[in-house]
Each structure stands twice: as C-alpha cells, then as structure tokens.
Coordinates of N, CA and C in Angstrom, one line a residue:
M1 N -216.5 44.2 143.1 CA -217.7 45.1 143.2 C -218.3 45.1 144.6
G2 N -218.0 44.1 145.4 CA -218.6 44.0 146.7 C -219.8 43.1 146.7
L3 N -220.0 42.5 147.9 CA -221.1 41.5 147.9 C -222.4 42.1 147.7
R4 N -222.7 43.2 148.2 CA -224.0 43.9 148.0 C -224.3 44.1 146.6
T5 N -223.3 44.7 145.9 CA -223.5 45.0 144.4 C -223.7 43.7 143.6
S6 N -222.9 42.7 144.0 CA -223.0 41.4 143.3 C -224.4 40.8 143.4
K7 N -224.9 40.8 144.6 CA -226.2 40.2 144.8 C -227.3 41.0 144.1
L8 N -227.1 42.4 144.0 CA -228.1 43.2 143.3 C -228.0 42.9 141.8
F9 N -226.8 42.7 141.2 CA -226.8 42.4 139.8 C -227.5 41.1 139.5
A10 N -227.3 40.1 140.3 CA -228.0 38.8 140.1 C -229.5 38.9 140.2
A11 N -230.0 39.6 141.2 CA -231.4 39.8 141.4 C -232.0 40.6 140.2
L12 N -231.3 41.6 139.8 CA -231.8 42.4 138.7 C -231.8 41.6 137.4
A13 N -230.8 40.8 137.2 CA -230.8 40.0 136.0 C -231.9 39.0 135.9
A14 N -232.1 38.3 137.0 CA -233.2 37.3 137.0 C -234.6 37.9 136.9
S15 N -234.8 39.0 137.6 CA -236.1 39.7 137.6 C -236.4 40.3 136.3
A16 N -235.3 40.9 135.7 CA -235.5 41.5 134.3 C -235.8 40.4 133.3
A17 N -235.2 39.3 133.4 CA -235.5 38.2 132.5 C -236.9 37.7 132.7
L18 N -237.4 37.6 133.9 CA -238.8 37.2 134.1 C -239.7 38.2 133.5
M19 N -239.5 39.5 133.6 CA -240.3 40.5 132.9 C -240.3 40.4 131.4
L20 N -239.1 40.2 130.9 CA -238.9 40.2 129.4 C -239.7 39.0 128.8
V21 N -239.8 37.9 129.4 CA -240.5 36.8 128.8 C -242.0 36.7 129.2
G22 N -242.4 37.7 130.0 CA -243.8 37.8 130.4 C -244.2 36.8 131.4
A23 N -243.3 36.4 132.2 CA -243.6 35.3 133.2 C -244.1 35.9 134.5
A24 N -244.3 37.2 134.6 CA -244.7 37.8 135.9 C -246.2 37.7 136.1
G25 N -247.0 37.2 135.1 CA -248.4 37.0 135.3 C -249.2 38.0 134.5
A26 N -250.5 37.8 134.5 CA -251.4 38.6 133.7 C -251.4 40.1 134.0
Q27 N -251.0 40.5 135.2 CA -251.0 41.9 135.6 C -249.8 42.6 135.1
A28 N -248.8 41.9 134.7 CA -247.5 42.5 134.2 C -247.4 42.5 132.7
K29 N -248.2 43.4 132.1 CA -248.1 43.5 130.6 C -246.8 44.1 130.2
V30 N -246.0 43.5 129.4 CA -244.7 44.0 129.0 C -244.8 44.7 127.7
V31 N -244.3 45.9 127.6 CA -244.3 46.6 126.4 C -243.0 47.2 126.1
S32 N -242.7 47.5 124.8 CA -241.4 48.2 124.4 C -241.6 49.7 124.5
V33 N -240.6 50.4 124.7 CA -240.6 51.8 124.9 C -239.6 52.6 124.1
T34 N -239.8 53.8 123.8 CA -238.8 54.7 123.2 C -238.9 56.1 124.0
G35 N -238.2 57.1 123.5 CA -238.2 58.4 124.2 C -236.8 58.9 124.5
S36 N -236.7 59.7 125.5 CA -235.4 60.3 125.9 C -235.4 60.6 127.4
T37 N -234.2 60.7 127.9 CA -234.0 61.0 129.3 C -233.1 62.2 129.4
T38 N -233.5 63.2 130.3 CA -232.8 64.4 130.5 C -232.2 64.3 131.9
F39 N -230.9 64.4 132.0 CA -230.1 64.4 133.2 C -229.7 65.9 133.5
T40 N -230.0 66.3 134.7 CA -229.6 67.7 135.2 C -228.7 67.5 136.4
P41 N -227.4 67.9 136.3 CA -226.5 67.8 137.4 C -227.0 68.6 138.6
S42 N -226.7 68.1 139.8 CA -227.0 68.9 141.0 C -226.0 70.0 141.1
T43 N -226.4 71.0 142.0 CA -225.5 72.1 142.2 C -224.2 71.6 142.9
A44 N -224.3 70.6 143.8 CA -223.1 70.1 144.4 C -222.2 69.4 143.4
A45 N -222.8 68.6 142.5 CA -222.0 68.0 141.5 C -221.3 69.0 140.6
S46 N -222.0 70.0 140.2 CA -221.4 71.0 139.3 C -220.3 71.8 140.0
Q47 N -220.4 72.0 141.3 CA -219.4 72.7 142.1 C -218.2 71.8 142.3
F48 N -218.4 70.5 142.5 CA -217.3 69.6 142.7 C -216.5 69.6 141.4
L49 N -217.1 69.4 140.3 CA -216.4 69.3 139.0 C -215.6 70.6 138.7
S50 N -216.3 71.7 138.9 CA -215.6 73.0 138.7 C -214.4 73.3 139.6
T51 N -214.6 73.0 140.9 CA -213.6 73.2 141.9 C -212.3 72.4 141.6
H52 N -212.5 71.2 141.0 CA -211.4 70.3 140.8 C -211.0 70.3 139.3
G53 N -211.4 71.2 138.5 CA -211.0 71.4 137.2 C -211.4 70.3 136.2
V54 N -212.5 69.7 136.5 CA -213.0 68.6 135.7 C -214.1 69.1 134.8
S55 N -214.0 68.9 133.5 CA -215.0 69.3 132.5 C -215.8 68.1 132.1
V56 N -217.1 68.4 131.6 CA -217.9 67.3 131.2 C -218.5 67.7 129.8
A57 N -218.5 66.7 128.9 CA -219.0 66.9 127.6 C -219.8 65.7 127.1
P58 N -220.9 65.9 126.4 CA -221.7 64.7 125.9 C -220.9 64.0 124.8
T59 N -221.1 62.7 124.6 CA -220.5 62.0 123.6 C -221.5 61.2 122.8
G60 N -221.2 60.7 121.6 CA -222.1 59.9 120.9 C -223.4 60.6 120.6
K61 N -224.5 60.0 120.8 CA -225.9 60.6 120.5 C -226.4 61.5 121.6
A62 N -225.6 61.7 122.7 CA -226.0 62.6 123.8 C -225.9 64.0 123.3
T63 N -226.7 64.9 123.9 CA -226.6 66.3 123.6 C -226.7 67.1 124.9
R64 N -226.2 68.4 124.8 CA -226.3 69.3 126.0 C -227.4 70.3 125.7
E65 N -228.3 70.5 126.6 CA -229.3 71.5 126.4 C -229.6 72.3 127.7
N66 N -229.2 73.6 127.7 CA -229.5 74.4 128.8 C -228.9 73.9 130.2
G67 N -227.7 73.4 130.1 CA -227.1 72.9 131.3 C -227.4 71.5 131.7
S68 N -228.3 70.8 130.9 CA -228.7 69.4 131.1 C -228.1 68.6 130.0
F69 N -228.2 67.3 130.1 CA -227.7 66.4 129.1 C -228.9 65.5 128.7
V70 N -229.1 65.3 127.4 CA -230.2 64.5 126.9 C -229.7 63.3 126.2
F71 N -230.3 62.1 126.6 CA -229.9 60.8 126.1 C -231.1 60.1 125.4
P72 N -231.0 59.8 124.1 CA -232.1 59.1 123.5 C -232.2 57.7 124.1
I73 N -233.4 57.2 124.3 CA -233.7 55.8 124.7 C -233.6 54.9 123.5
A74 N -232.6 54.0 123.6 CA -232.3 53.1 122.5 C -233.3 51.9 122.5
A75 N -233.7 51.5 123.7 CA -234.6 50.3 123.8 C -235.1 50.3 125.2
G76 N -236.1 49.5 125.4 CA -236.6 49.3 126.8 C -237.8 48.4 126.9
F77 N -238.1 48.0 128.0 CA -239.3 47.3 128.3 C -239.7 47.5 129.7
G78 N -241.0 47.3 130.0 CA -241.4 47.6 131.3 C -242.8 47.1 131.6
N79 N -243.2 47.2 132.8 CA -244.5 46.8 133.3 C -245.4 48.1 133.2
T80 N -246.5 48.0 132.5 CA -247.4 49.2 132.3 C -248.0 49.7 133.6
R81 N -248.1 48.8 134.6 CA -248.7 49.2 135.9 C -247.7 49.8 136.9
T82 N -246.5 49.1 137.0 CA -245.6 49.6 138.0 C -244.4 50.4 137.4
Y83 N -244.2 50.2 136.0 CA -243.1 50.8 135.3 C -241.7 50.3 135.8
N84 N -241.7 49.1 136.4 CA -240.5 48.3 136.6 C -240.0 47.9 135.2
G85 N -238.7 47.9 135.1 CA -238.2 47.5 133.8 C -236.8 48.0 133.5
L86 N -236.5 48.1 132.2 CA -235.2 48.6 131.8 C -235.3 49.7 130.8
L87 N -234.4 50.7 130.9 CA -234.3 51.7 129.8 C -232.9 51.8 129.4
A88 N -232.6 51.5 128.2 CA -231.2 51.5 127.7 C -231.0 52.8 126.8
H89 N -229.9 53.5 127.0 CA -229.8 54.8 126.4 C -228.6 54.8 125.4
K90 N -228.6 55.7 124.4 CA -227.5 56.0 123.6 C -226.7 57.1 124.1
G91 N -225.4 57.2 123.7 CA -224.5 58.3 124.1 C -223.9 58.1 125.5
G92 N -223.2 59.1 125.9 CA -222.5 59.1 127.2 C -222.0 60.4 127.6
L93 N -221.1 60.4 128.6 CA -220.4 61.6 129.1 C -218.9 61.4 129.1
K94 N -218.2 62.4 128.8 CA -216.7 62.4 128.9 C -216.3 63.4 129.9
F95 N -215.6 62.9 130.9 CA -215.0 63.7 132.0 C -213.5 63.9 131.7
S96 N -213.1 65.1 131.7 CA -211.7 65.4 131.4 C -211.0 66.4 132.4
K97 N -209.7 66.1 132.7 CA -208.9 67.1 133.4 C -207.5 67.0 132.9
G98 N -207.1 68.0 132.3 CA -205.7 68.0 131.7 C -205.6 66.9 130.6
S99 N -204.6 66.1 130.8 CA -204.4 64.9 129.9 C -205.2 63.7 130.2
R100 N -205.9 63.7 131.4 CA -206.6 62.6 131.8 C -208.1 62.7 131.4
S101 N -208.7 61.6 131.1 CA -210.1 61.6 130.8 C -210.8 60.2 131.1
A102 N -212.1 60.2 131.2 CA -212.8 59.0 131.4 C -214.2 59.2 130.8
V103 N -214.6 58.1 130.1 CA -215.9 58.1 129.4 C -216.8 57.1 130.0
V104 N -218.0 57.4 130.3 CA -219.1 56.5 130.7 C -220.2 56.6 129.7
R105 N -220.7 55.5 129.3 CA -221.7 55.6 128.2 C -222.7 54.4 128.3
N106 N -223.7 54.5 127.3 CA -224.7 53.4 127.2 C -225.3 53.1 128.6
F107 N -225.9 54.2 129.1 CA -226.5 54.0 130.4 C -227.8 53.1 130.4
V108 N -227.9 52.3 131.4 CA -229.1 51.4 131.5 C -229.7 51.6 132.9
A109 N -230.9 52.2 132.9 CA -231.6 52.3 134.1 C -232.4 51.0 134.4
V110 N -232.2 50.5 135.6 CA -232.9 49.2 135.9 C -233.7 49.4 137.2
R111 N -235.0 49.1 137.1 CA -235.8 49.2 138.2 C -236.6 47.9 138.4
V112 N -236.4 47.2 139.5 CA -237.0 45.9 139.8 C -237.6 45.9 141.2
R113 N -238.8 45.5 141.3 CA -239.5 45.5 142.6 C -238.7 44.5 143.6
G114 N -238.4 45.0 144.7 CA -237.7 44.2 145.7 C -236.2 44.2 145.6
A115 N -235.6 44.7 144.5 CA -234.2 44.8 144.3 C -233.7 46.2 144.2
G116 N -234.6 47.2 144.0 CA -234.2 48.6 144.0 C -234.0 49.0 142.5
A117 N -233.3 50.2 142.4 CA -233.1 50.8 141.1 C -231.7 51.4 141.0
V118 N -231.0 51.1 139.9 CA -229.7 51.6 139.7 C -229.5 52.0 138.3
L119 N -228.5 52.8 138.0 CA -228.1 53.2 136.7 C -226.7 52.6 136.4
L120 N -226.7 51.7 135.4 CA -225.5 51.0 135.0 C -224.9 51.8 133.8
A121 N -223.6 51.7 133.7 CA -222.9 52.3 132.6 C -221.7 51.5 132.2
Q122 N -221.2 51.7 130.9 CA -220.0 51.1 130.4 C -218.8 52.1 130.5
I123 N -217.6 51.5 130.8 CA -216.4 52.3 130.6 C -215.6 51.6 129.5
P124 N -215.6 52.2 128.3 CA -215.0 51.6 127.1 C -213.5 51.3 127.3
A125 N -213.0 50.3 126.6 CA -211.6 49.9 126.6 C -211.2 49.1 127.9
L126 N -212.1 48.9 128.8 CA -211.9 48.1 130.0 C -212.8 46.9 130.0
R127 N -212.5 46.0 130.9 CA -213.3 44.8 130.9 C -213.7 44.5 132.4
G128 N -214.8 43.7 132.5 CA -215.2 43.3 133.9 C -216.6 43.8 134.3
G129 N -217.0 43.4 135.4 CA -218.2 43.9 136.0 C -219.5 43.1 135.6
C130 N -219.4 42.1 134.8 CA -220.5 41.4 134.3 C -220.6 40.0 134.9
G131 N -219.7 39.6 135.7 CA -219.7 38.2 136.1 C -221.0 37.8 136.8
H132 N -221.4 38.6 137.8 CA -222.6 38.2 138.5 C -223.9 38.4 137.7
L133 N -223.8 39.4 136.8 CA -225.0 39.5 135.9 C -225.1 38.3 135.0
R134 N -224.0 37.8 134.5 CA -224.0 36.6 133.7 C -224.5 35.4 134.5
Q135 N -224.0 35.3 135.7 CA -224.4 34.2 136.6 C -225.9 34.2 136.8
G136 N -226.5 35.4 137.1 CA -227.9 35.4 137.3 C -228.7 35.1 136.1
L137 N -228.2 35.5 134.9 CA -228.9 35.1 133.7 C -228.8 33.7 133.3
K138 N -227.6 33.1 133.6 CA -227.4 31.7 133.4 C -228.3 30.8 134.2
A139 N -228.4 31.2 135.5 CA -229.3 30.4 136.4 C -230.7 30.5 135.9
F140 N -231.1 31.7 135.5 CA -232.5 31.9 135.0 C -232.7 31.1 133.7
G141 N -231.7 31.2 132.8 CA -231.8 30.5 131.5 C -231.9 29.0 131.6
L142 N -231.2 28.4 132.5 CA -231.3 27.0 132.7 C -232.6 26.5 133.2
E143 N -233.3 27.4 133.9 CA -234.6 27.1 134.5 C -235.7 27.3 133.5
K144 N -235.6 28.4 132.7 CA -236.7 28.9 131.9 C -236.6 28.7 130.4
A145 N -235.4 28.2 130.0 CA -235.1 28.2 128.5 C -236.1 27.3 127.8
R146 N -236.5 26.2 128.4 CA -237.4 25.3 127.7 C -238.8 25.9 127.5
K147 N -239.2 26.7 128.4 CA -240.5 27.3 128.3 C -240.5 28.6 127.4
H148 N -239.4 29.3 127.4 CA -239.3 30.6 126.7 C -237.9 30.6 125.9
P149 N -237.7 29.7 125.0 CA -236.4 29.7 124.4 C -236.0 30.9 123.6
K150 N -236.9 31.5 122.8 CA -236.5 32.6 122.0 C -236.2 33.9 122.9
A151 N -237.1 34.1 123.9 CA -236.9 35.3 124.7 C -235.6 35.1 125.6
T152 N -235.3 33.9 126.0 CA -234.1 33.7 126.8 C -232.9 33.9 126.0
R153 N -232.9 33.4 124.8 CA -231.7 33.6 123.9 C -231.5 35.1 123.6
R154 N -232.6 35.8 123.3 CA -232.5 37.2 123.0 C -231.9 38.0 124.2
L155 N -232.4 37.6 125.4 CA -231.9 38.3 126.6 C -230.4 38.0 126.8
V156 N -230.0 36.8 126.6 CA -228.6 36.4 126.8 C -227.7 37.1 125.8
R157 N -228.2 37.2 124.6 CA -227.4 37.9 123.5 C -227.3 39.3 123.8
A158 N -228.3 39.9 124.3 CA -228.3 41.4 124.6 C -227.3 41.6 125.8
V159 N -227.3 40.8 126.8 CA -226.3 41.0 127.9 C -224.9 40.8 127.5
R160 N -224.7 39.8 126.6 CA -223.3 39.5 126.1 C -222.8 40.7 125.3
S161 N -223.7 41.3 124.5 CA -223.4 42.4 123.7 C -223.0 43.6 124.6
Y162 N -223.8 43.8 125.6 CA -223.6 45.0 126.5 C -222.3 44.8 127.2
C163 N -222.1 43.6 127.7 CA -220.8 43.4 128.5 C -219.6 43.5 127.6
S164 N -219.7 43.2 126.3 CA -218.5 43.2 125.5 C -218.1 44.7 125.1
G165 N -219.0 45.6 125.4 CA -218.7 47.0 125.1 C -217.9 47.8 126.0
G166 N -217.5 47.2 127.2 CA -216.7 47.8 128.2 C -217.0 47.3 129.5
K167 N -216.3 47.8 130.5 CA -216.5 47.5 131.9 C -217.8 48.0 132.4
V168 N -218.6 47.2 133.0 CA -219.9 47.6 133.5 C -219.8 48.0 135.0
I169 N -220.3 49.2 135.3 CA -220.3 49.6 136.7 C -221.7 50.1 137.1
V170 N -221.9 50.2 138.4 CA -223.1 50.9 138.9 C -222.7 52.3 139.0
L171 N -223.3 53.2 138.2 CA -222.9 54.6 138.2 C -223.6 55.4 139.3
A172 N -224.9 55.0 139.5 CA -225.7 55.7 140.5 C -226.8 54.8 141.1
R173 N -227.2 55.1 142.3 CA -228.5 54.6 142.8 C -229.6 55.6 142.5
L174 N -230.7 55.0 142.1 CA -231.9 55.9 141.8 C -232.9 55.9 143.0
T175 N -233.2 57.1 143.5 CA -234.1 57.2 144.6 C -235.2 58.2 144.3
N176 N -236.2 58.2 145.2 CA -237.3 59.1 145.0 C -238.0 59.0 143.6
L177 N -238.2 57.8 143.2 CA -238.7 57.5 141.9 C -240.2 57.9 141.9
Q178 N -240.6 58.6 140.8 CA -241.9 59.1 140.6 C -242.4 58.8 139.1
K179 N -243.7 58.8 138.9 CA -244.2 58.6 137.5 C -245.5 59.3 137.4
Q180 N -245.6 59.9 136.2 CA -246.9 60.5 135.8 C -247.3 59.9 134.4
T181 N -248.5 59.4 134.3 CA -248.8 58.7 133.1 C -249.8 59.5 132.2
D182 N -249.7 59.3 130.9 CA -250.7 59.9 130.0 C -251.1 58.8 129.0
Y183 N -251.8 59.2 128.0 CA -252.4 58.2 127.1 C -251.4 57.4 126.3
N184 N -250.2 57.9 126.1 CA -249.3 57.1 125.2 C -247.9 56.9 125.9
G185 N -247.8 57.1 127.2 CA -246.6 56.9 127.9 C -246.5 57.4 129.3
A186 N -245.4 57.9 129.7 CA -245.2 58.4 131.1 C -244.0 59.3 131.2
L187 N -244.0 60.1 132.2 CA -242.9 60.9 132.6 C -242.3 60.3 133.9
L188 N -241.1 59.7 133.9 CA -240.5 59.1 135.0 C -239.4 60.0 135.5
S189 N -239.3 60.1 136.8 CA -238.3 60.9 137.4 C -237.6 60.3 138.6
A190 N -236.4 60.7 138.9 CA -235.6 60.1 139.9 C -234.4 61.0 140.3
D191 N -234.0 60.8 141.6 CA -232.8 61.5 142.1 C -231.7 60.5 141.9
L192 N -230.5 60.9 141.6 CA -229.3 60.0 141.4 C -228.3 60.3 142.5
K193 N -227.9 59.2 143.2 CA -226.9 59.3 144.2 C -225.7 58.5 143.7
L194 N -224.5 59.2 143.8 CA -223.3 58.6 143.3 C -222.9 57.3 143.9
S195 N -222.6 56.3 143.1 CA -222.2 55.0 143.7 C -220.7 55.0 144.1
G196 N -220.3 54.0 144.8 CA -218.9 53.9 145.3 C -218.0 53.8 144.1
Q197 N -218.4 53.0 143.0 CA -217.5 52.8 141.9 C -217.4 54.1 141.1
A198 N -218.4 54.9 141.0 CA -218.3 56.2 140.3 C -217.5 57.2 141.1
A199 N -217.6 57.1 142.4 CA -216.9 58.0 143.2 C -215.4 57.8 143.1
R200 N -215.0 56.5 143.0 CA -213.6 56.2 142.9 C -213.1 56.6 141.5
L201 N -213.9 56.5 140.5 CA -213.5 56.9 139.1 C -213.3 58.4 139.1
L202 N -214.2 59.2 139.7 CA -214.0 60.7 139.7 C -212.8 61.1 140.6
N203 N -212.6 60.4 141.7 CA -211.4 60.7 142.5 C -210.1 60.5 141.8
R204 N -210.0 59.4 141.1 CA -208.8 59.1 140.3 C -208.6 60.2 139.3
L205 N -209.7 60.7 138.6 CA -209.6 61.7 137.6 C -209.2 63.0 138.3
A206 N -209.8 63.3 139.4 CA -209.4 64.6 140.1 C -208.0 64.6 140.7
G207 N -207.5 63.4 141.0 CA -206.2 63.3 141.5 C -206.1 63.3 143.1
Q208 N -207.3 63.2 143.7 CA -207.4 63.2 145.1 C -208.8 62.8 145.6
H209 N -208.9 62.4 146.9 CA -210.2 62.0 147.4 C -211.0 63.3 147.6
A210 N -212.0 63.4 146.8 CA -212.8 64.7 146.8 C -214.3 64.4 146.9
V211 N -214.8 63.2 146.6 CA -216.2 62.9 146.7 C -216.4 61.5 147.1
S212 N -217.5 61.3 147.8 CA -217.8 59.9 148.3 C -219.1 59.4 147.8
A213 N -219.3 58.1 148.0 CA -220.5 57.4 147.6 C -221.7 58.1 148.3
G214 N -222.8 58.2 147.6 CA -224.0 58.8 148.2 C -224.1 60.3 147.9
A215 N -223.1 60.9 147.3 CA -223.2 62.3 147.0 C -224.3 62.5 146.0
P216 N -225.1 63.6 146.1 CA -226.1 63.9 145.1 C -225.6 64.2 143.7
L217 N -225.9 63.3 142.7 CA -225.4 63.5 141.4 C -226.3 64.4 140.6
G218 N -227.6 64.3 140.8 CA -228.5 65.1 140.0 C -229.8 64.5 139.9
T219 N -230.6 64.9 138.9 CA -232.0 64.4 138.7 C -232.1 64.0 137.3
A220 N -233.0 63.0 137.1 CA -233.3 62.5 135.7 C -234.8 62.5 135.4
E221 N -235.1 62.9 134.3 CA -236.5 62.8 133.8 C -236.6 62.0 132.5
S222 N -237.3 60.9 132.5 CA -237.4 60.1 131.2 C -238.8 60.3 130.7
R223 N -238.9 60.8 129.4 CA -240.2 60.9 128.7 C -240.3 59.6 127.9
V224 N -241.1 58.7 128.4 CA -241.2 57.3 127.9 C -242.4 57.2 127.0
L225 N -242.3 56.8 125.8 CA -243.4 56.6 124.9 C -243.6 55.2 124.6
L226 N -244.8 54.7 124.6 CA -245.1 53.3 124.4 C -245.2 53.1 122.9
D227 N -244.5 52.1 122.4 CA -244.6 51.7 121.0 C -245.9 51.1 120.6

C-alpha cells in the first residue's frame, strides 16, 4: 500500500477508536447516525469510462438516480461539533468491460482530525489491505482495553468483520469537506480524488494506463440523521 497509506490507516484506526469509546473529552459527544450518501460522478470520470468502454452499475442496496448513485448509511458515529467520524455504507459499484469486471462495495468514509479523510472500499473475493489497520487497533486495544473493554471489543470485532469481506483499499481521498447542520442532522459534502490503488484497478480493467491518482472522481453528499 505504501508507507504513507500505511501510516494513515494506523492513525485513522487509533483516532476512530478513541472517538468510539468517548475518550476525546467532554466536547466530543459521540452519536450514532443513519441516512444516505449520493455520489455524482464528475464529467471527467464519466468521459473516461465512456471512452474506454467501461460501464458502471449499482450493486446490493445501492441505487441509480438521475445519473447519481445512492448508498444507504448502514452505521456510523461522529463528533457532533466537528463531524469527524465514520460513515459505513451498504451496496457498491460494479465496473465492467467485456468479460472483465470489478466490484467495489461497503464504502466507509473516515474523517479524523489531523489524519485527513478517505473513502475505503472492499474488493470481494480478494484479501489484504488490513494489516496496518489491525496493528493500529491492536496498539490502541492494548492501551485502552482495561478502561473501555466493551467498546474496544466491539470495535475490534467490527474491523475483523469488515476485513473478512474482501481486500480493503483506499478508493478516494476526500477534499473540500463542508457541512450544513439542522435540528436533527447535517448535510455533509466532499469532492473525491481517485487514489493510486483505485487508478491501478481501473487501468487494469481498461487494459491500458488511462487514469492517474488524483483525478477528479466526483462529489458526494451525505444526508446524515442523528438517531
């Protein structure tokens, strides 16, 4: 994955664990969330896929609506002041070209202060990508398990379950993050920049080097409701 990505995984794991057990202090009230996220591909992404004969279709619980894709939020938690946290989604996308195809699913948006924001995804039927995430959680668990045993066990189980579902990759970097709050939730938005791992996946599917890391993937809007 590269040293930079590895360090980011570890930082995100430890920071997310801190938030989950409420160890960030009185100002970091942790709440659970539901809702949905709408992803709209950029013009550049749509042109790339069309030019290279790659089609995209929703899978699982995901749906297509007016050129965008909608993913239900399966679970999440976050800080009500900063909205740092995790949003886990149902469904995925299937990219196809001729007899070749690739599925990315179960997207997890992770935003942590000081570590940045990324969108993780699973590639089913493959393995890997979770080593540094597990190391970060293990280091956190050894330090905090005595103080927060139930929360630590729950987090470790959740990560194990996620990692067992397929190879975990960074699908995109999230930039230009914005939020608008209302009485029962928030509207979160971000621009998505293609990661190096996702670029390699698409290039293999296209059969040639046609896209690079950092390409504009699209925009995402998450309508987050507080439980």
